[in-house]
Coordinates of C-alpha atoms and ligand atoms in Angstrom, one line a residue:
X163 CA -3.1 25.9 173.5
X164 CA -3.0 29.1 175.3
X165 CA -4.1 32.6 174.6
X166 CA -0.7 33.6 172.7
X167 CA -0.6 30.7 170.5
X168 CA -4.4 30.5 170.0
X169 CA -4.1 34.4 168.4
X170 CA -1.0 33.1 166.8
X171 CA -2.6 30.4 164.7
X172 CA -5.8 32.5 163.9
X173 CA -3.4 35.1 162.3
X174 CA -1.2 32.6 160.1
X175 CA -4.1 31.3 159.0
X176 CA -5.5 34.2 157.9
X177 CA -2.4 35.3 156.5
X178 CA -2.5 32.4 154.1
X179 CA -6.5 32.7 153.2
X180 CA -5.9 35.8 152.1
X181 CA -2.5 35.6 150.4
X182 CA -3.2 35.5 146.7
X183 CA -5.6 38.5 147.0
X184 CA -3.5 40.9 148.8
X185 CA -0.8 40.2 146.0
X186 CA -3.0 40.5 143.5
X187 CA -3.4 44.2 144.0
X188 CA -2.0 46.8 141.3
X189 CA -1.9 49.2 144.2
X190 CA 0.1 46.7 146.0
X191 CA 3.8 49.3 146.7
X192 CA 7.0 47.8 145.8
X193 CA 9.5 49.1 148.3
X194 CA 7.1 50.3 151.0
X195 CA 6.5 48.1 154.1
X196 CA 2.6 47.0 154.7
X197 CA 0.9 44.6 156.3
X198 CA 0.7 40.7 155.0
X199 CA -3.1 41.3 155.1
X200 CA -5.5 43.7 157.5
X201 CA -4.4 47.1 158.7
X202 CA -1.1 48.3 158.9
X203 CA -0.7 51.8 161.6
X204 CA 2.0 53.0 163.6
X205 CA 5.2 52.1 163.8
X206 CA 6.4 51.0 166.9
X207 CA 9.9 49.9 168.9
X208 CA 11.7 51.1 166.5
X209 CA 15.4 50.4 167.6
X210 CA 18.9 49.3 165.7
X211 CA 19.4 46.0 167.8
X212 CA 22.8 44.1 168.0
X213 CA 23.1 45.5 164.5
X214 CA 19.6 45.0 162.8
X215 CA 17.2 47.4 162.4
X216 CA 13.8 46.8 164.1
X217 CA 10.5 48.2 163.1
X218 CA 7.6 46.9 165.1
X219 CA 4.3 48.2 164.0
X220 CA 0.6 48.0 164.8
X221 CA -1.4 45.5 163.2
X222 CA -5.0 44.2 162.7
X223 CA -4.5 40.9 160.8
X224 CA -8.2 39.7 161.2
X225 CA -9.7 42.9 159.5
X226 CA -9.2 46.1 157.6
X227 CA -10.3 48.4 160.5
X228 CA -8.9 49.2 164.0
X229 CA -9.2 46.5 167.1
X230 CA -7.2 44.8 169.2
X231 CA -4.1 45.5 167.8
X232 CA -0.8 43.4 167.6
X233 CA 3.1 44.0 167.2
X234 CA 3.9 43.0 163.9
X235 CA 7.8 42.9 163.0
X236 CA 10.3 43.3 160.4
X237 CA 13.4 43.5 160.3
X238 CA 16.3 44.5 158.2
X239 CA 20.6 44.9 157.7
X240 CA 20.4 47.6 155.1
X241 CA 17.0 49.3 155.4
X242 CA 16.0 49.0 151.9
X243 CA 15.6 44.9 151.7
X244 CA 12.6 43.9 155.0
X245 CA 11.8 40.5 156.4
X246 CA 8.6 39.9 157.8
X247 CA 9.3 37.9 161.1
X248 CA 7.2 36.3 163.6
X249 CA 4.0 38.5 165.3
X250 CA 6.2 40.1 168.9
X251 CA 3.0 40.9 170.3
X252 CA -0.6 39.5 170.8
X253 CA -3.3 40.9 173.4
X254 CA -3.2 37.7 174.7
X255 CA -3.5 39.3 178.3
X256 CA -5.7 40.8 180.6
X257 CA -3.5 44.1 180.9
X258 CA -3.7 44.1 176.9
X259 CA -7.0 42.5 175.8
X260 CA -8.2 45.1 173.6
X261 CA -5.0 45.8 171.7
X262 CA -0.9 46.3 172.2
X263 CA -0.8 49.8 171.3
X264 CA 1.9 51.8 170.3
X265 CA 5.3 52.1 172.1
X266 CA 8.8 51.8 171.7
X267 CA 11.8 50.4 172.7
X268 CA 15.2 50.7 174.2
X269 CA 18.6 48.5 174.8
X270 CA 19.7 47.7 177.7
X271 CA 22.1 44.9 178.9
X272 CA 21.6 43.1 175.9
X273 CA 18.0 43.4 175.8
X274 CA 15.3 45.4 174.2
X275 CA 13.1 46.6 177.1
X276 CA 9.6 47.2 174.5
X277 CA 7.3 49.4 176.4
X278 CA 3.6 49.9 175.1
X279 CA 0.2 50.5 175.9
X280 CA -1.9 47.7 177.1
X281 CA -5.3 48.9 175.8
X282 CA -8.8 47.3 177.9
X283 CA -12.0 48.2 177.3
X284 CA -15.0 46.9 179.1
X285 CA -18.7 45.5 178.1
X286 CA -20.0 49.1 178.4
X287 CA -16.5 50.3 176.7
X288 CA -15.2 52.4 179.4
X289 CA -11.4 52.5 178.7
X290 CA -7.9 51.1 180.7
X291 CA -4.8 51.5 179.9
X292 CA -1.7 50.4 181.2
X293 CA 2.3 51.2 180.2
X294 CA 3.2 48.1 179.9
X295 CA 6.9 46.6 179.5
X296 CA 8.0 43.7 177.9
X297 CA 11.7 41.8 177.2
X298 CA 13.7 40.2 174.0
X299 CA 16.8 38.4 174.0
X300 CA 16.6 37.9 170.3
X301 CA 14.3 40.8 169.0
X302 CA 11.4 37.6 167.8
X303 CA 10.3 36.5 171.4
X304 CA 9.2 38.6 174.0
X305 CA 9.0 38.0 177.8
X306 CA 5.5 40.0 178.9
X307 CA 6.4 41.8 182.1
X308 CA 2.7 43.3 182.4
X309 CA 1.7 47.2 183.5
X310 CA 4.4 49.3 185.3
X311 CA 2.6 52.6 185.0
X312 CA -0.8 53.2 186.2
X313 CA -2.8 56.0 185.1
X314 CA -1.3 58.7 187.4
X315 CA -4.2 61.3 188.8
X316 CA -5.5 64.2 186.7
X317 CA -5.8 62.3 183.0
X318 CA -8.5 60.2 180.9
X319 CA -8.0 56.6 180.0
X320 CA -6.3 57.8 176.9
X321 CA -3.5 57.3 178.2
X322 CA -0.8 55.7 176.0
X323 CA 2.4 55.4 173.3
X324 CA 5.2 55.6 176.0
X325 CA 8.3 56.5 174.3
X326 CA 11.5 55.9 176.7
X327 CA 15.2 56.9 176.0
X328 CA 18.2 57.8 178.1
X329 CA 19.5 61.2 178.7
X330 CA 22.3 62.4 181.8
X331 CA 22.3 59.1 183.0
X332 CA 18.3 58.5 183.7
X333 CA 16.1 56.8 182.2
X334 CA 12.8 59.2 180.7
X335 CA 9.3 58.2 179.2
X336 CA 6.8 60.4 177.5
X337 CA 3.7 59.2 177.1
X338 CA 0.7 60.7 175.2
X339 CA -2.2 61.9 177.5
X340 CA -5.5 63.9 177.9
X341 CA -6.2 65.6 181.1
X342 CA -9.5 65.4 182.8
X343 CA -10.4 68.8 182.0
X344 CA -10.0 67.5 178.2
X345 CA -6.6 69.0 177.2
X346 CA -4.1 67.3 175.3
X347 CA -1.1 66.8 177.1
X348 CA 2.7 65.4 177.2
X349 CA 3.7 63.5 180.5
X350 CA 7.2 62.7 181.8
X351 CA 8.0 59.9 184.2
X352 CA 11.7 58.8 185.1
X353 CA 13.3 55.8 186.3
X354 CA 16.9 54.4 187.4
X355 CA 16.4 50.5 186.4
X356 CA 14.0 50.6 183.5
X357 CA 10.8 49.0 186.3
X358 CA 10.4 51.5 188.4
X359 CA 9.0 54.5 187.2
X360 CA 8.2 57.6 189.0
X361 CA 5.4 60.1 187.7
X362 CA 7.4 63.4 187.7
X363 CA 4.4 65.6 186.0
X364 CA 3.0 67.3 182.6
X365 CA 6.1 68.1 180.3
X366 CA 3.6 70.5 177.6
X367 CA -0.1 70.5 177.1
X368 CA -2.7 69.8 179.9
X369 CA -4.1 73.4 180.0
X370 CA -1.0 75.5 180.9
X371 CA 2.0 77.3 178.9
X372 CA 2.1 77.1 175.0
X373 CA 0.4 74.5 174.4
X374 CA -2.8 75.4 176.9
X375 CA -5.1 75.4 174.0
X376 CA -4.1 72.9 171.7
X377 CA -6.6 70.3 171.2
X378 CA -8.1 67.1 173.4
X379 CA -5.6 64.3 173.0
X380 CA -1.8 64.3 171.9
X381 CA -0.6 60.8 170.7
X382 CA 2.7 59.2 170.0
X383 CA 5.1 61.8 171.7
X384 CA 9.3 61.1 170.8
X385 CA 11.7 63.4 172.2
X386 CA 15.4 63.5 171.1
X387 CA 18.7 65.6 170.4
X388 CA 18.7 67.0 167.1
X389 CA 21.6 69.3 166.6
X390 CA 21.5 72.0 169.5
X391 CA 17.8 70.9 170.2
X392 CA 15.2 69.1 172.0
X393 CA 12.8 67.8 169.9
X394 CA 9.5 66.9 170.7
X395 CA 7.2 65.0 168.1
X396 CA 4.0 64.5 168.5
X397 CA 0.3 64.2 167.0
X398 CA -2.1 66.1 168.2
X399 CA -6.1 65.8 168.1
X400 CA -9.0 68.1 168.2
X401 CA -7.1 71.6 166.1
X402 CA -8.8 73.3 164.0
X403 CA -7.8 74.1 160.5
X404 CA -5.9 77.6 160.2
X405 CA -5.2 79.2 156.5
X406 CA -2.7 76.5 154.7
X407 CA -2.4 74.8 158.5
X408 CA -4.1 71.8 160.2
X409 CA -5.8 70.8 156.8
X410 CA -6.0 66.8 157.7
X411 CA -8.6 65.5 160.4
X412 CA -5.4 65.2 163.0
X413 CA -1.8 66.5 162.9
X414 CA 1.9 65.2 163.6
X415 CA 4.5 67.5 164.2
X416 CA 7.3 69.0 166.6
X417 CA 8.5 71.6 169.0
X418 CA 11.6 72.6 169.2
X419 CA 13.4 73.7 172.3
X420 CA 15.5 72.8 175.7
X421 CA 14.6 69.7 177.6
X422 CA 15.7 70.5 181.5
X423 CA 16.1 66.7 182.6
X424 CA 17.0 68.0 186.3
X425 CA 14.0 70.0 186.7
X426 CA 11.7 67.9 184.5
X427 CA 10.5 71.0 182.1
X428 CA 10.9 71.7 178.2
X429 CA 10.7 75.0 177.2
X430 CA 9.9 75.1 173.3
X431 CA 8.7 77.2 170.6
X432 CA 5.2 76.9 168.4
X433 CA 4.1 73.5 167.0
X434 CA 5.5 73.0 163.2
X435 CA 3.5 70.2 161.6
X436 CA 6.3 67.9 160.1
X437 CA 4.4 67.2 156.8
X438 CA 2.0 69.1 154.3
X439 CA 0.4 65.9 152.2
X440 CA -2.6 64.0 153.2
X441 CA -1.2 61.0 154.6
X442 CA 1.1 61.2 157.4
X443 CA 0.7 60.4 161.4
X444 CA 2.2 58.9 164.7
X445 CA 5.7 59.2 163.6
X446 CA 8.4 57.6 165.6
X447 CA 12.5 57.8 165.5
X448 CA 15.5 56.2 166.5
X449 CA 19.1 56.9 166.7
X450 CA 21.4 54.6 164.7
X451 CA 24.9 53.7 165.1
X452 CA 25.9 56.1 162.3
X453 CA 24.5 58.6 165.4
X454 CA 21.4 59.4 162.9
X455 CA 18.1 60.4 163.7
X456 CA 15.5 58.6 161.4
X457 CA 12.1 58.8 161.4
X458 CA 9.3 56.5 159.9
X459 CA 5.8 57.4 159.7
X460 CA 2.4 55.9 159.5
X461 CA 1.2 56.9 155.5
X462 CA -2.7 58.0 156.6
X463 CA -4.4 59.8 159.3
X464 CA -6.9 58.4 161.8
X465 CA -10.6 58.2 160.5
X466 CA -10.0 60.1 157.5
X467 CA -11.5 57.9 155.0
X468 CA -10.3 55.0 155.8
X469 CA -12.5 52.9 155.1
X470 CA -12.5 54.3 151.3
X471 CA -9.5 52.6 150.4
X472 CA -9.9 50.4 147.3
X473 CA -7.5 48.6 148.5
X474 CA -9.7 47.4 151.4
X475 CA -11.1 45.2 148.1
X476 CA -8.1 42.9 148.4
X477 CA -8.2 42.8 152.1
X478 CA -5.1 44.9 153.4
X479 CA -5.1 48.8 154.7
X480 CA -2.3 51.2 154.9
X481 CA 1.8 51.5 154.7
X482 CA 4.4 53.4 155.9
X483 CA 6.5 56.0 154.8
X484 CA 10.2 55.7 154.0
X485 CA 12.7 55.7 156.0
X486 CA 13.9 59.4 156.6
X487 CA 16.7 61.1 158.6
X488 CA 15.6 64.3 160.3
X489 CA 18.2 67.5 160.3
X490 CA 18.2 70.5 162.3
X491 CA 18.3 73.6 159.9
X492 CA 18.0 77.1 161.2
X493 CA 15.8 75.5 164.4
X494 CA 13.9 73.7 161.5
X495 CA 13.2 69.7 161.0
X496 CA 14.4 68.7 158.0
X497 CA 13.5 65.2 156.4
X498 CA 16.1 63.8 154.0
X499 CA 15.3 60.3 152.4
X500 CA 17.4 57.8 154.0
X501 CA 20.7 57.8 151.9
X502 CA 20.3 53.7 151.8
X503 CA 17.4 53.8 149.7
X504 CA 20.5 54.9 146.7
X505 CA 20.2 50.8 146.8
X506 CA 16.5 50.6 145.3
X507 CA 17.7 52.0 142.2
X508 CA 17.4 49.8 139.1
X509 CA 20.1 50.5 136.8
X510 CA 21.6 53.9 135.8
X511 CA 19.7 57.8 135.7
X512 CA 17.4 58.7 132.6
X513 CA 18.4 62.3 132.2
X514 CA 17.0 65.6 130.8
X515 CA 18.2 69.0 131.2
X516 CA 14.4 70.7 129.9
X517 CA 13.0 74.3 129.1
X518 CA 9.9 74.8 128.9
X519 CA 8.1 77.8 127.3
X520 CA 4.1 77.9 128.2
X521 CA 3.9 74.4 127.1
X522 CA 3.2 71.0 129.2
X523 CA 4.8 67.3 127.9
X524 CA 5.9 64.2 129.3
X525 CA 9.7 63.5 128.6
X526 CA 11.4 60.1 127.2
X527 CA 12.0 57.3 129.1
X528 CA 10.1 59.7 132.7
X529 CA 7.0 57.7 133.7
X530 CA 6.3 54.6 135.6
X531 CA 4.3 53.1 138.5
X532 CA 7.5 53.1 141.0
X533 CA 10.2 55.5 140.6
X534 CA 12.4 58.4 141.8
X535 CA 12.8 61.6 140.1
X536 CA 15.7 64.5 141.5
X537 CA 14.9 67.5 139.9
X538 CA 17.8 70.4 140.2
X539 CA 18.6 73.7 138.8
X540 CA 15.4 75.2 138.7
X541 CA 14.9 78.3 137.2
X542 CA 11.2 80.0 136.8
X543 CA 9.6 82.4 135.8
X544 CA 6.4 84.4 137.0
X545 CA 3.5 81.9 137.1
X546 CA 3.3 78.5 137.9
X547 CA 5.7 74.9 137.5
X548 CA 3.7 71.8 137.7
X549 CA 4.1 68.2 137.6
X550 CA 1.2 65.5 137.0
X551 CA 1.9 61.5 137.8
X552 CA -0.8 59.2 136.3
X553 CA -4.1 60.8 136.4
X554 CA -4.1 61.4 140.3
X555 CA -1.8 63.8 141.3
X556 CA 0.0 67.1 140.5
X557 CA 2.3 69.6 142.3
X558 CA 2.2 73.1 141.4
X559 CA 4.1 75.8 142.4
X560 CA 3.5 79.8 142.0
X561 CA 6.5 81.8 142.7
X562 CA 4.3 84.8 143.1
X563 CA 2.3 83.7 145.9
X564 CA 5.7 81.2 146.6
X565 CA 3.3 78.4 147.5
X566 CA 3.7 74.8 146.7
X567 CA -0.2 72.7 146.3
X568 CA -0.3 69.0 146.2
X569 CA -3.6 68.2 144.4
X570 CA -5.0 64.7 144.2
X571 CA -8.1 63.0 142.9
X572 CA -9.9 62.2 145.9
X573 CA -10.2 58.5 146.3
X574 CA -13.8 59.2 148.0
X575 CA -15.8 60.9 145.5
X576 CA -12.8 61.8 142.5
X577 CA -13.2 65.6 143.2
X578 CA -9.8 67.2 143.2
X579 CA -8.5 68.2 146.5
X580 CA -5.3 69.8 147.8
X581 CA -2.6 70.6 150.6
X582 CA -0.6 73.7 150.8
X583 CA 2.5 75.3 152.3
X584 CA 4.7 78.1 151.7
X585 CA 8.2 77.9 149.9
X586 CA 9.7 80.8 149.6
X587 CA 12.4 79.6 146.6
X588 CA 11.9 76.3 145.0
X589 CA 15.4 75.5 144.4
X590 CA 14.9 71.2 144.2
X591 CA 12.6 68.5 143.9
X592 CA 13.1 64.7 145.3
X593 CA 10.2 62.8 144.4
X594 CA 9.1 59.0 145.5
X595 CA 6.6 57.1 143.5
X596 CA 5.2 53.7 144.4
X597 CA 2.3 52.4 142.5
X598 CA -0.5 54.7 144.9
X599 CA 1.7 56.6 147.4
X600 CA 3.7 59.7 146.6
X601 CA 6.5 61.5 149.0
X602 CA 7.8 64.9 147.8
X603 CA 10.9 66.6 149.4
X604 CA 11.1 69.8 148.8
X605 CA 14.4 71.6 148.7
X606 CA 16.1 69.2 150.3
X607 CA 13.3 68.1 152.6
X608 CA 12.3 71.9 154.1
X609 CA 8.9 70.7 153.2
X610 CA 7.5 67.4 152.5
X611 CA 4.5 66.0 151.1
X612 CA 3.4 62.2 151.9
X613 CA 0.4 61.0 150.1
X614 CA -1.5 57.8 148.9
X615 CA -3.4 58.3 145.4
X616 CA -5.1 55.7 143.0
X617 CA -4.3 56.4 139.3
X618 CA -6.1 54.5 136.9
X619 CA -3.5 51.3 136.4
X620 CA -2.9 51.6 132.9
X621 CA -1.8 55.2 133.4
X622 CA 1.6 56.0 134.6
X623 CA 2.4 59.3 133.0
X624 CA 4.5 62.0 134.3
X625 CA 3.7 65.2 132.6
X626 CA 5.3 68.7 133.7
X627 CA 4.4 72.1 132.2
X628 CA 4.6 75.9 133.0
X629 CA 2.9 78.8 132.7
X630 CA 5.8 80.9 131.5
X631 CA 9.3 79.5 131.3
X632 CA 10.5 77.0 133.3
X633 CA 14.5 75.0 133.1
X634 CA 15.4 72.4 135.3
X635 CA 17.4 69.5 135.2
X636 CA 16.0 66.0 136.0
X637 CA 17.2 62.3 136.8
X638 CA 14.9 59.3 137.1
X639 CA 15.0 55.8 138.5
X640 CA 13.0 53.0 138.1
X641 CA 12.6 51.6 141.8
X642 CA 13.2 48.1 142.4
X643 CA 10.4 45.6 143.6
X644 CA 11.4 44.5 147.5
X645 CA 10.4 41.2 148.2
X646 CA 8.6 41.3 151.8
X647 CA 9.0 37.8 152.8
Ligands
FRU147 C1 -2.2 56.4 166.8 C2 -2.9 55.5 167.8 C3 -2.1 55.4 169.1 C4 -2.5 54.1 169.6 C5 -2.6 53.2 168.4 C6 -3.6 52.2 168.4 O1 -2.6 56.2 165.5 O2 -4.2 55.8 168.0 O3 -2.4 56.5 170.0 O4 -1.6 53.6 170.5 O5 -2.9 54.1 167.3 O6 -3.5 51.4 167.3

């Protein structure tokens, strides 16, 4: 047996040791994708391939912490109903040996060129990395190619998440860097066939232009059309928290601007973040053949109490987010749930058009442990709005200060914390529940909040009240259970 199939086995195995316990788990989500068992991050390669959507992601079977990661897969026709398929990736390698980090993928000539970061570390644990590429016929089996960057001159080791597209006929990467002086930075390499790739310099970051002072590392960077745009995403390390700004222990956001493929530049505005909750990093996008941009993310943050997870108990970490399309509005991302997920819907609408008059109470037939809720017509007065699910969280808006506050009951000591942003009007609410994560678009995803929480599992209340007066109009589903298999 060789290295592949050696890692292969190990993981099936462990996949069915640990079976029963994973599905034992109340917080177990019902229409979220996870991992089988062990840690679920990024997603990765994610690409509409010969008609099936492809989300790759990074995976730890063998533990509930970081390591030498895999390429787990599912796929999907609708993106609402996933199948788990066979592992794409193992660090089977010498180029990969500590992990097959992030990356992403492209079609060409009938195949998916995946491109990712072959992670090596030694006894000591000084750092490698290599961009490494690798080739499907079928989207399941992969043909390693090994490294074809090298670490050009000027960065760290952490040197990884190459995202490749085509634009004017060229083929571009952007890969996620740190520069030797410490500064987080965006490179750009080009190439004609897909192999060879020439090094054409620092897109943003590394010291210089907006970006000079903007942390240590930037992971994960995407750039894409969107609308009149370019649009780079990316997550940067090492900022520092700034009024209702920066709150988690990393970020993930954009830039907009114009991406100069000739001369190799992008010339953008200031960094938005692209979510306000707790839980929400390394984001990744494709382009579909409806010609929409969507965008999944990982649902947590990098060594922010991660290892506080009670789920940790029945051996599995993490999820994603939905599925989401991004819009340009007024040079602003906006995240719309993915129209599909109409499809999880059990059943017809419970409805309520509700006034409340300085009074809080739960409505008939509104609670649950995995539902949606659309919430329209808003009217308020002075004071605050609030909604509470289960005992865990609750959104509150003022419309004097116009801020919006996501509070939820720590999962690390139970003391109540919160995330923040400005609204100026609430005019709607779109609201995904699933057992222990939360996802809240605000007025038609100008703002979103993405967060896990642990309610006690016999309660799965939803209470709303106001301060003053308060009429809206609301519709709930129940969410169906998606089988994973
Ligand atoms: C982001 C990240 C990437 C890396 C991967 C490793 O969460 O740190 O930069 O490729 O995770 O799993």
């Amino acid at each position: 047996m060789n290295r592949d199939e050696q890692l292969r086995k190990e993981v099936y195995e462990e996949m069915e040791k640990h079976e029963g316990v994973v599905e034992q788990d109340p917080y177990r989500l019902h229409y979220h994708l996870m991992p089988p068992v062990g840690l679920l991050n990024d997603p990765n390669g994610f690409i509409q391939f010969k008609g099936v959507y492809h989300l790759y992601y990074q995976w730890m079977p063998f533990k509930t912490g970081h390591g030498a990661k895999f390429w787990g897969h599912y796929s999907s026709v609708d993106l609402v109903n996933w199948k788990h398929e066979e592992i794409a990736l193992t660090p089977s390698e010498w180029f990969e040996k500590n992990g097959c980090y992030s990356g992403s993928a492209i079609e060409h000539d009938g195949k998916i060129y995946a491109y990712y970061t072959g992670n090596v570390k030694d006894e000591e644990g000084n750092r490698e990395s290599y961009q490494c590429l690798a080739l499907s016929e079928d989207s399941i089996h992969f043909d390693k190619k090994g490294p074809v960057v090298h670490l050009p001159e000027g960065f760290t080791a952490h040197f990884r998440d190459p995202k490749v597209w085509e634009r004017d006929g060229a083929f571009f990467m952007v890969v996620g860097a740190q520069t030797t002086e410490l500064k987080g930075a965006v490179v750009l390499l080009q190439s004609e066939n897909l192999i060879d790739w020439e090094y054409r310099g620092t897109l943003t970051g590394g010291g210089r232009g907006k970006l000079a002072d903007f942390g240590y590392m930037f992971e994960c960077p995407d750039l894409f059309k969107l609308g009149d745009q370019d649009i780079l995403i990316f997550s940067p390390q090492g900022i520092e928290g700034a009024g209702m700004k920066y709150q988690n222990v990393y970020q993930a956001g954009y830039v907009a601007g114009y991406f100069d493929s000739a001369a190799g530049t992008f010339e953008h505005g200031d960094f938005e973040e692209l979510d306000r909750g707790f839980d929400f990093y390394a984001p990744q996008t494709t382009v579909d053949d409806k010609g929409r941009r969507i965008l999944f993310a990982w649902m947590s943050v990098p060594d922010q109490n991660e290892q506080d997870h009670p789920t940790i108990e029945h051996k599995w970490l993490h999820t994603m987010t939905l599925p989401r399309e991004l819009k340009l509005v007024n040079g602003k991302v906006r995240q719309v749930p993915l129209e599909e997920l109409r499809h999880l819907r059990a059943g017809g609408a419970i409805e309520h058009k509700v006034e409340l008059d300085k009074e809080s109470r739960e409505l008939t037939g509104v609670n649950g442990k995995a539902f949606e809720l659309e919430i329209g017509d808003l009217s308020l007065s002075e004071g605050w709005f609030d909604l509470s699910i289960g005992d865990g969280v609750r959104l509150v808006y003022s419309t004097g200060e116009q801020v919006a506050t996501l509070e939820r009951k720590s999962y690390v000591n139970g003391v109540v914390e919160k995330r923040q942003c400005k609204v100026e009007n609430l005019k709607s609410l779109r609201l995904f529940v699933d057992t222990s994560s939360i996802e809240v678009f605000i007025n038609e995803g100008e703002e979103t909040f993405t967060a896990r929480f642990y309610p006690s599992p016999n309660n799965d209340t939803v209470r709303f009240g106001a301060s003053n007066q308060a009429g809206f109009t609301i519709r709930k589903w129940d969410l169906n259970h998606v089988n994973l298999k």
